[in-house]
Structure formats: structure tokens, C-alpha cells
Amino acid sequence: MSVFGLVTGTVDQATDWVAQQVKARIPSADPADRDPEFIGDTMGLGWLFARLYFRAEVRGLERIPEEGPMLLVANHSGGNVSPEVMVTTLAFVRRFGPQRPFFQLAHDMVMAYPVIGSLLRRFGTVNADAANAARALRDGAAVLVYPGGDWEVHRPTWEEDRIDFAGRTGFLRLAWDERVPIVPVVNIGAQQSQLVLTRGDRIARLLRLDRMLRLKVFPISLALPWGLDVGDLAGHLPLPSKITVEFLDPIDLRAALGPELDLEQAYQFVTGTMQRALTKLDDERTLPIVG
């Protein structure tokens, strides 16, 4: 074996070992951890903060089906501190009450934060896993998913008006297989709570973060309180950018596209619908942060 091959094999083994250690230490959220009483006790204060700090505006709540399972599909913004998730979750709970089962899918690294992860689990956040989502839908719950994940949430701030799911279609297969409607959700403003300069996807590949941490990015941004924030692993203090969230009309994939699932067609249909709505929201903004 060549020296290069030996080094590569050693690095691969080290990478796999780190991945195993990380996976073993990331807690798996149980849907049973959701605590309606806790949600009811805290959502009033949470919504007050969202209204005062982010001047949260929510539209289209009346478009959400009054009952039954559904997959809410949203664009992701704001880095590792994603205020639009808070606004969307609180708006849904205020509309339907904490007793209606509602779960949010999050990256494993978010669930690993000691205090934040525990609070999120009580609010109904579970690891972003297809099995978790399918189980919740079969139990009649609403499930909020951000298909763009770390790729979209760390996109450069000047691309905030673009839907970028990176071609990921798992949410479409999930909605199709479970025969549930997709409720598109778009938001604008959260990406201005920090200035993302680059995703750092090349750095992530170099550091093998995908294999170790399931991360395809290593973002670099300007954010409080750090100034230059590299990786955003410790989070940041979001700027008080005005956040607008809009729920769109539900989409029945079979009714809209026919009896056979064409993933490319469905992807273009859903993301195209969301892009048009997001462009309108972006056109309404006149000043950065202020809205």
C-alpha cells in the first residue's frame, strides 16, 4: 500500500470513529417527550417576545386544515439560531392549541445542545428522520419540515429570497406514501438576523463534516456577539430583523399531478409555488432588518 493510501485509510478510520462517538452521544427525541402543558404555559411569553423583538407577522393561518395529519414544508433561514422556526411553531400552536399534536424536525446537532435540546423536545421537536416523521403522521399529527436543512439555513444573506432545497425530495416521497397534504410555508427576514458570507461547503468537505456530523456546511458570517462567526457552532445573538411567515394553500400531490409520483415534476411544482410566494414577500421589504 502506498503512503497516500495508508494516510487516507487512517483518516477514514478516524473519521468513522468520530462519527460513531458523536452518534452515540446525540439523544434521540421521543415524540412522547412533547409536553402540551409546558407548551401552554410558555407560548404566551414566547409569542410576546417574537412580536416585540422580531415584529413577527403571520399570514394564512386560515389555510391550514383544521384537523388531520399534514406535512408543513418551509424554507429555512437564520443559521443555527433560526427565529422563523420559533415564529412558525408558536403561530401554529396559538391557532390550534397545544393539545393538537404538532412536531418539528431538527438536525441532530440542534438536538444535541444540552439545555436547548431539552426545551425543544418538550415543544415537540424530534430528530429529522423519515421514520420519526412517518410515525407522527400516522398518528394524525402535523409535522413541520425544512428540506433545505443546513444547506439552506446557511445560504448567503443576499440569497434570502431563494428557495434552495438542494434538490432534496424526501419530503415529497413522505407526503406521497403517507397520503397527507403538503402545506407550503414561506418566510422572509430571518436571514437578515446575521450576515452570512459563505456556506463554507468546501471547508466542510475538507474537514469531512458530512461523514462525522451530517453537516454539509461550515458557514462564515458576521454576527453578534462574535463579530466574525466561524461555524456558528455556539450560535449567535440574532439581530431584531422583522420576520414575516405565510402559510400557503394545501397541496394534494395526487390531485395536482396525477396518480404516479414524478419526483422532478413534484419538486418543481412545490418549490415553484413557494418561490413565487417568497418573491412577493421579498418585494414588500424596503429596508434591511427594518422590513
PDB file of N, CA and C in Angstrom, residues 5-55:
ATOM      1  N   GLY A   5      -2.230   5.985   0.299  1.00  0.00           N
ATOM      2  CA  GLY A   5      -3.320   5.087   0.643  1.00  0.00           C
ATOM      3  C   GLY A   5      -3.378   4.808   2.130  1.00  0.00           C
ATOM      4  N   LEU A   6      -2.197   4.671   2.743  1.00  0.00           N
ATOM      5  CA  LEU A   6      -2.150   4.426   4.186  1.00  0.00           C
ATOM      6  C   LEU A   6      -2.702   5.610   4.962  1.00  0.00           C
ATOM      7  N   VAL A   7      -2.311   6.805   4.546  1.00  0.00           N
ATOM      8  CA  VAL A   7      -2.799   8.020   5.214  1.00  0.00           C
ATOM      9  C   VAL A   7      -4.304   8.157   5.042  1.00  0.00           C
ATOM     10  N   THR A   8      -4.770   7.916   3.817  1.00  0.00           N
ATOM     11  CA  THR A   8      -6.200   8.031   3.545  1.00  0.00           C
ATOM     12  C   THR A   8      -7.005   7.044   4.390  1.00  0.00           C
ATOM     13  N   GLY A   9      -6.498   5.801   4.465  1.00  0.00           N
ATOM     14  CA  GLY A   9      -7.192   4.798   5.257  1.00  0.00           C
ATOM     15  C   GLY A   9      -7.229   5.165   6.726  1.00  0.00           C
ATOM     16  N   THR A  10      -6.137   5.722   7.229  1.00  0.00           N
ATOM     17  CA  THR A  10      -6.090   6.139   8.630  1.00  0.00           C
ATOM     18  C   THR A  10      -7.073   7.268   8.901  1.00  0.00           C
ATOM     19  N   VAL A  11      -7.128   8.228   7.981  1.00  0.00           N
ATOM     20  CA  VAL A  11      -8.064   9.348   8.129  1.00  0.00           C
ATOM     21  C   VAL A  11      -9.499   8.854   8.084  1.00  0.00           C
ATOM     22  N   ASP A  12      -9.768   7.905   7.191  1.00  0.00           N
ATOM     23  CA  ASP A  12     -11.115   7.346   7.095  1.00  0.00           C
ATOM     24  C   ASP A  12     -11.512   6.662   8.400  1.00  0.00           C
ATOM     25  N   GLN A  13     -10.589   5.896   8.962  1.00  0.00           N
ATOM     26  CA  GLN A  13     -10.883   5.203  10.217  1.00  0.00           C
ATOM     27  C   GLN A  13     -11.136   6.198  11.346  1.00  0.00           C
ATOM     28  N   ALA A  14     -10.319   7.244  11.382  1.00  0.00           N
ATOM     29  CA  ALA A  14     -10.503   8.269  12.415  1.00  0.00           C
ATOM     30  C   ALA A  14     -11.839   8.983  12.238  1.00  0.00           C
ATOM     31  N   THR A  15     -12.175   9.267  10.995  1.00  0.00           N
ATOM     32  CA  THR A  15     -13.447   9.940  10.710  1.00  0.00           C
ATOM     33  C   THR A  15     -14.621   9.083  11.151  1.00  0.00           C
ATOM     34  N   ASP A  16     -14.567   7.793  10.811  1.00  0.00           N
ATOM     35  CA  ASP A  16     -15.653   6.889  11.185  1.00  0.00           C
ATOM     36  C   ASP A  16     -15.768   6.755  12.709  1.00  0.00           C
ATOM     37  N   TRP A  17     -14.617   6.754  13.388  1.00  0.00           N
ATOM     38  CA  TRP A  17     -14.635   6.646  14.857  1.00  0.00           C
ATOM     39  C   TRP A  17     -15.304   7.872  15.474  1.00  0.00           C
ATOM     40  N   VAL A  18     -14.945   9.042  14.976  1.00  0.00           N
ATOM     41  CA  VAL A  18     -15.567  10.279  15.486  1.00  0.00           C
ATOM     42  C   VAL A  18     -17.069  10.259  15.219  1.00  0.00           C
ATOM     43  N   ALA A  19     -17.465   9.824  14.013  1.00  0.00           N
ATOM     44  CA  ALA A  19     -18.885   9.764  13.666  1.00  0.00           C
ATOM     45  C   ALA A  19     -19.643   8.855  14.622  1.00  0.00           C
ATOM     46  N   GLN A  20     -19.047   7.714  14.965  1.00  0.00           N
ATOM     47  CA  GLN A  20     -19.690   6.773  15.889  1.00  0.00           C
ATOM     48  C   GLN A  20     -19.825   7.381  17.280  1.00  0.00           C
ATOM     49  N   GLN A  21     -18.783   8.099  17.721  1.00  0.00           N
ATOM     50  CA  GLN A  21     -18.830   8.719  19.046  1.00  0.00           C
ATOM     51  C   GLN A  21     -19.884   9.812  19.105  1.00  0.00           C
ATOM     52  N   VAL A  22     -19.964  10.601  18.048  1.00  0.00           N
ATOM     53  CA  VAL A  22     -20.953  11.676  18.009  1.00  0.00           C
ATOM     54  C   VAL A  22     -22.365  11.107  18.008  1.00  0.00           C
ATOM     55  N   LYS A  23     -22.583  10.097  17.161  1.00  0.00           N
ATOM     56  CA  LYS A  23     -23.909   9.487  17.064  1.00  0.00           C
ATOM     57  C   LYS A  23     -24.345   8.900  18.399  1.00  0.00           C
ATOM     58  N   ALA A  24     -23.406   8.291  19.116  1.00  0.00           N
ATOM     59  CA  ALA A  24     -23.731   7.672  20.398  1.00  0.00           C
ATOM     60  C   ALA A  24     -24.106   8.692  21.458  1.00  0.00           C
ATOM     61  N   ARG A  25     -23.664   9.943  21.274  1.00  0.00           N
ATOM     62  CA  ARG A  25     -23.886  10.972  22.276  1.00  0.00           C
ATOM     63  C   ARG A  25     -25.022  11.919  21.936  1.00  0.00           C
ATOM     64  N   ILE A  26     -25.616  11.746  20.768  1.00  0.00           N
ATOM     65  CA  ILE A  26     -26.751  12.590  20.381  1.00  0.00           C
ATOM     66  C   ILE A  26     -28.036  11.908  20.825  1.00  0.00           C
ATOM     67  N   PRO A  27     -28.793  12.541  21.707  1.00  0.00           N
ATOM     68  CA  PRO A  27     -30.026  11.904  22.192  1.00  0.00           C
ATOM     69  C   PRO A  27     -31.086  11.850  21.109  1.00  0.00           C
ATOM     70  N   SER A  28     -31.805  10.759  21.059  1.00  0.00           N
ATOM     71  CA  SER A  28     -32.929  10.636  20.135  1.00  0.00           C
ATOM     72  C   SER A  28     -34.190  11.133  20.827  1.00  0.00           C
ATOM     73  N   ALA A  29     -34.843  12.062  20.187  1.00  0.00           N
ATOM     74  CA  ALA A  29     -36.050  12.623  20.775  1.00  0.00           C
ATOM     75  C   ALA A  29     -37.221  11.671  20.580  1.00  0.00           C
ATOM     76  N   ASP A  30     -37.983  11.456  21.614  1.00  0.00           N
ATOM     77  CA  ASP A  30     -39.173  10.626  21.575  1.00  0.00           C
ATOM     78  C   ASP A  30     -40.382  11.543  21.423  1.00  0.00           C
ATOM     79  N   PRO A  31     -41.262  11.285  20.454  1.00  0.00           N
ATOM     80  CA  PRO A  31     -42.463  12.128  20.336  1.00  0.00           C
ATOM     81  C   PRO A  31     -43.241  12.241  21.642  1.00  0.00           C
ATOM     82  N   ALA A  32     -43.093  11.232  22.504  1.00  0.00           N
ATOM     83  CA  ALA A  32     -43.791  11.280  23.790  1.00  0.00           C
ATOM     84  C   ALA A  32     -43.233  12.359  24.709  1.00  0.00           C
ATOM     85  N   ASP A  33     -42.051  12.908  24.354  1.00  0.00           N
ATOM     86  CA  ASP A  33     -41.472  13.986  25.160  1.00  0.00           C
ATOM     87  C   ASP A  33     -42.258  15.281  25.029  1.00  0.00           C
ATOM     88  N   ARG A  34     -43.071  15.378  23.988  1.00  0.00           N
ATOM     89  CA  ARG A  34     -43.854  16.610  23.805  1.00  0.00           C
ATOM     90  C   ARG A  34     -44.771  16.814  25.007  1.00  0.00           C
ATOM     91  N   ASP A  35     -44.767  18.054  25.542  1.00  0.00           N
ATOM     92  CA  ASP A  35     -45.455  18.361  26.788  1.00  0.00           C
ATOM     93  C   ASP A  35     -46.465  19.482  26.560  1.00  0.00           C
ATOM     94  N   PRO A  36     -47.728  19.144  26.251  1.00  0.00           N
ATOM     95  CA  PRO A  36     -48.730  20.185  25.986  1.00  0.00           C
ATOM     96  C   PRO A  36     -48.889  21.185  27.123  1.00  0.00           C
ATOM     97  N   GLU A  37     -48.758  20.726  28.353  1.00  0.00           N
ATOM     98  CA  GLU A  37     -48.896  21.650  29.485  1.00  0.00           C
ATOM     99  C   GLU A  37     -47.761  22.673  29.495  1.00  0.00           C
ATOM    100  N   PHE A  38     -46.547  22.195  29.241  1.00  0.00           N
ATOM    101  CA  PHE A  38     -45.405  23.103  29.167  1.00  0.00           C
ATOM    102  C   PHE A  38     -45.580  24.096  28.024  1.00  0.00           C
ATOM    103  N   ILE A  39     -46.048  23.611  26.881  1.00  0.00           N
ATOM    104  CA  ILE A  39     -46.265  24.478  25.730  1.00  0.00           C
ATOM    105  C   ILE A  39     -47.294  25.553  26.065  1.00  0.00           C
ATOM    106  N   GLY A  40     -48.387  25.142  26.693  1.00  0.00           N
ATOM    107  CA  GLY A  40     -49.419  26.105  27.060  1.00  0.00           C
ATOM    108  C   GLY A  40     -48.921  27.151  28.022  1.00  0.00           C
ATOM    109  N   ASP A  41     -48.039  26.761  28.941  1.00  0.00           N
ATOM    110  CA  ASP A  41     -47.524  27.693  29.951  1.00  0.00           C
ATOM    111  C   ASP A  41     -46.518  28.678  29.386  1.00  0.00           C
ATOM    112  N   THR A  42     -45.834  28.321  28.301  1.00  0.00           N
ATOM    113  CA  THR A  42     -44.727  29.155  27.810  1.00  0.00           C
ATOM    114  C   THR A  42     -45.009  29.875  26.497  1.00  0.00           C
ATOM    115  N   MET A  43     -46.043  29.460  25.760  1.00  0.00           N
ATOM    116  CA  MET A  43     -46.212  30.029  24.420  1.00  0.00           C
ATOM    117  C   MET A  43     -46.610  31.506  24.469  1.00  0.00           C
ATOM    118  N   GLY A  44     -47.304  31.947  25.534  1.00  0.00           N
ATOM    119  CA  GLY A  44     -47.685  33.352  25.630  1.00  0.00           C
ATOM    120  C   GLY A  44     -46.471  34.254  25.707  1.00  0.00           C
ATOM    121  N   LEU A  45     -45.519  33.912  26.568  1.00  0.00           N
ATOM    122  CA  LEU A  45     -44.298  34.695  26.704  1.00  0.00           C
ATOM    123  C   LEU A  45     -43.460  34.603  25.432  1.00  0.00           C
ATOM    124  N   GLY A  46     -43.419  33.409  24.832  1.00  0.00           N
ATOM    125  CA  GLY A  46     -42.659  33.236  23.605  1.00  0.00           C
ATOM    126  C   GLY A  46     -43.208  34.092  22.474  1.00  0.00           C
ATOM    127  N   TRP A  47     -44.536  34.123  22.362  1.00  0.00           N
ATOM    128  CA  TRP A  47     -45.141  34.911  21.288  1.00  0.00           C
ATOM    129  C   TRP A  47     -44.946  36.410  21.531  1.00  0.00           C
ATOM    130  N   LEU A  48     -44.993  36.842  22.799  1.00  0.00           N
ATOM    131  CA  LEU A  48     -44.754  38.243  23.123  1.00  0.00           C
ATOM    132  C   LEU A  48     -43.349  38.647  22.698  1.00  0.00           C
ATOM    133  N   PHE A  49     -42.380  37.771  22.978  1.00  0.00           N
ATOM    134  CA  PHE A  49     -41.002  38.053  22.558  1.00  0.00           C
ATOM    135  C   PHE A  49     -40.903  38.135  21.039  1.00  0.00           C
ATOM    136  N   ALA A  50     -41.531  37.186  20.336  1.00  0.00           N
ATOM    137  CA  ALA A  50     -41.476  37.179  18.872  1.00  0.00           C
ATOM    138  C   ALA A  50     -42.094  38.442  18.286  1.00  0.00           C
ATOM    139  N   ARG A  51     -43.174  38.895  18.882  1.00  0.00           N
ATOM    140  CA  ARG A  51     -43.864  40.094  18.386  1.00  0.00           C
ATOM    141  C   ARG A  51     -43.055  41.356  18.657  1.00  0.00           C
ATOM    142  N   LEU A  52     -42.440  41.432  19.837  1.00  0.00           N
ATOM    143  CA  LEU A  52     -41.707  42.643  20.198  1.00  0.00           C
ATOM    144  C   LEU A  52     -40.329  42.695  19.546  1.00  0.00           C
ATOM    145  N   TYR A  53     -39.606  41.580  19.575  1.00  0.00           N
ATOM    146  CA  TYR A  53     -38.226  41.600  19.100  1.00  0.00           C
ATOM    147  C   TYR A  53     -38.138  41.457  17.585  1.00  0.00           C
ATOM    148  N   PHE A  54     -38.916  40.514  17.031  1.00  0.00           N
ATOM    149  CA  PHE A  54     -38.864  40.276  15.583  1.00  0.00           C
ATOM    150  C   PHE A  54     -40.043  40.891  14.828  1.00  0.00           C
ATOM    151  N   ARG A  55     -40.939  41.557  15.572  1.00  0.00           N
ATOM    152  CA  ARG A  55     -42.149  42.145  14.960  1.00  0.00           C
ATOM    153  C   ARG A  55     -42.828  41.114  14.045  1.00  0.00           C
TER     154      ARG A  55
END
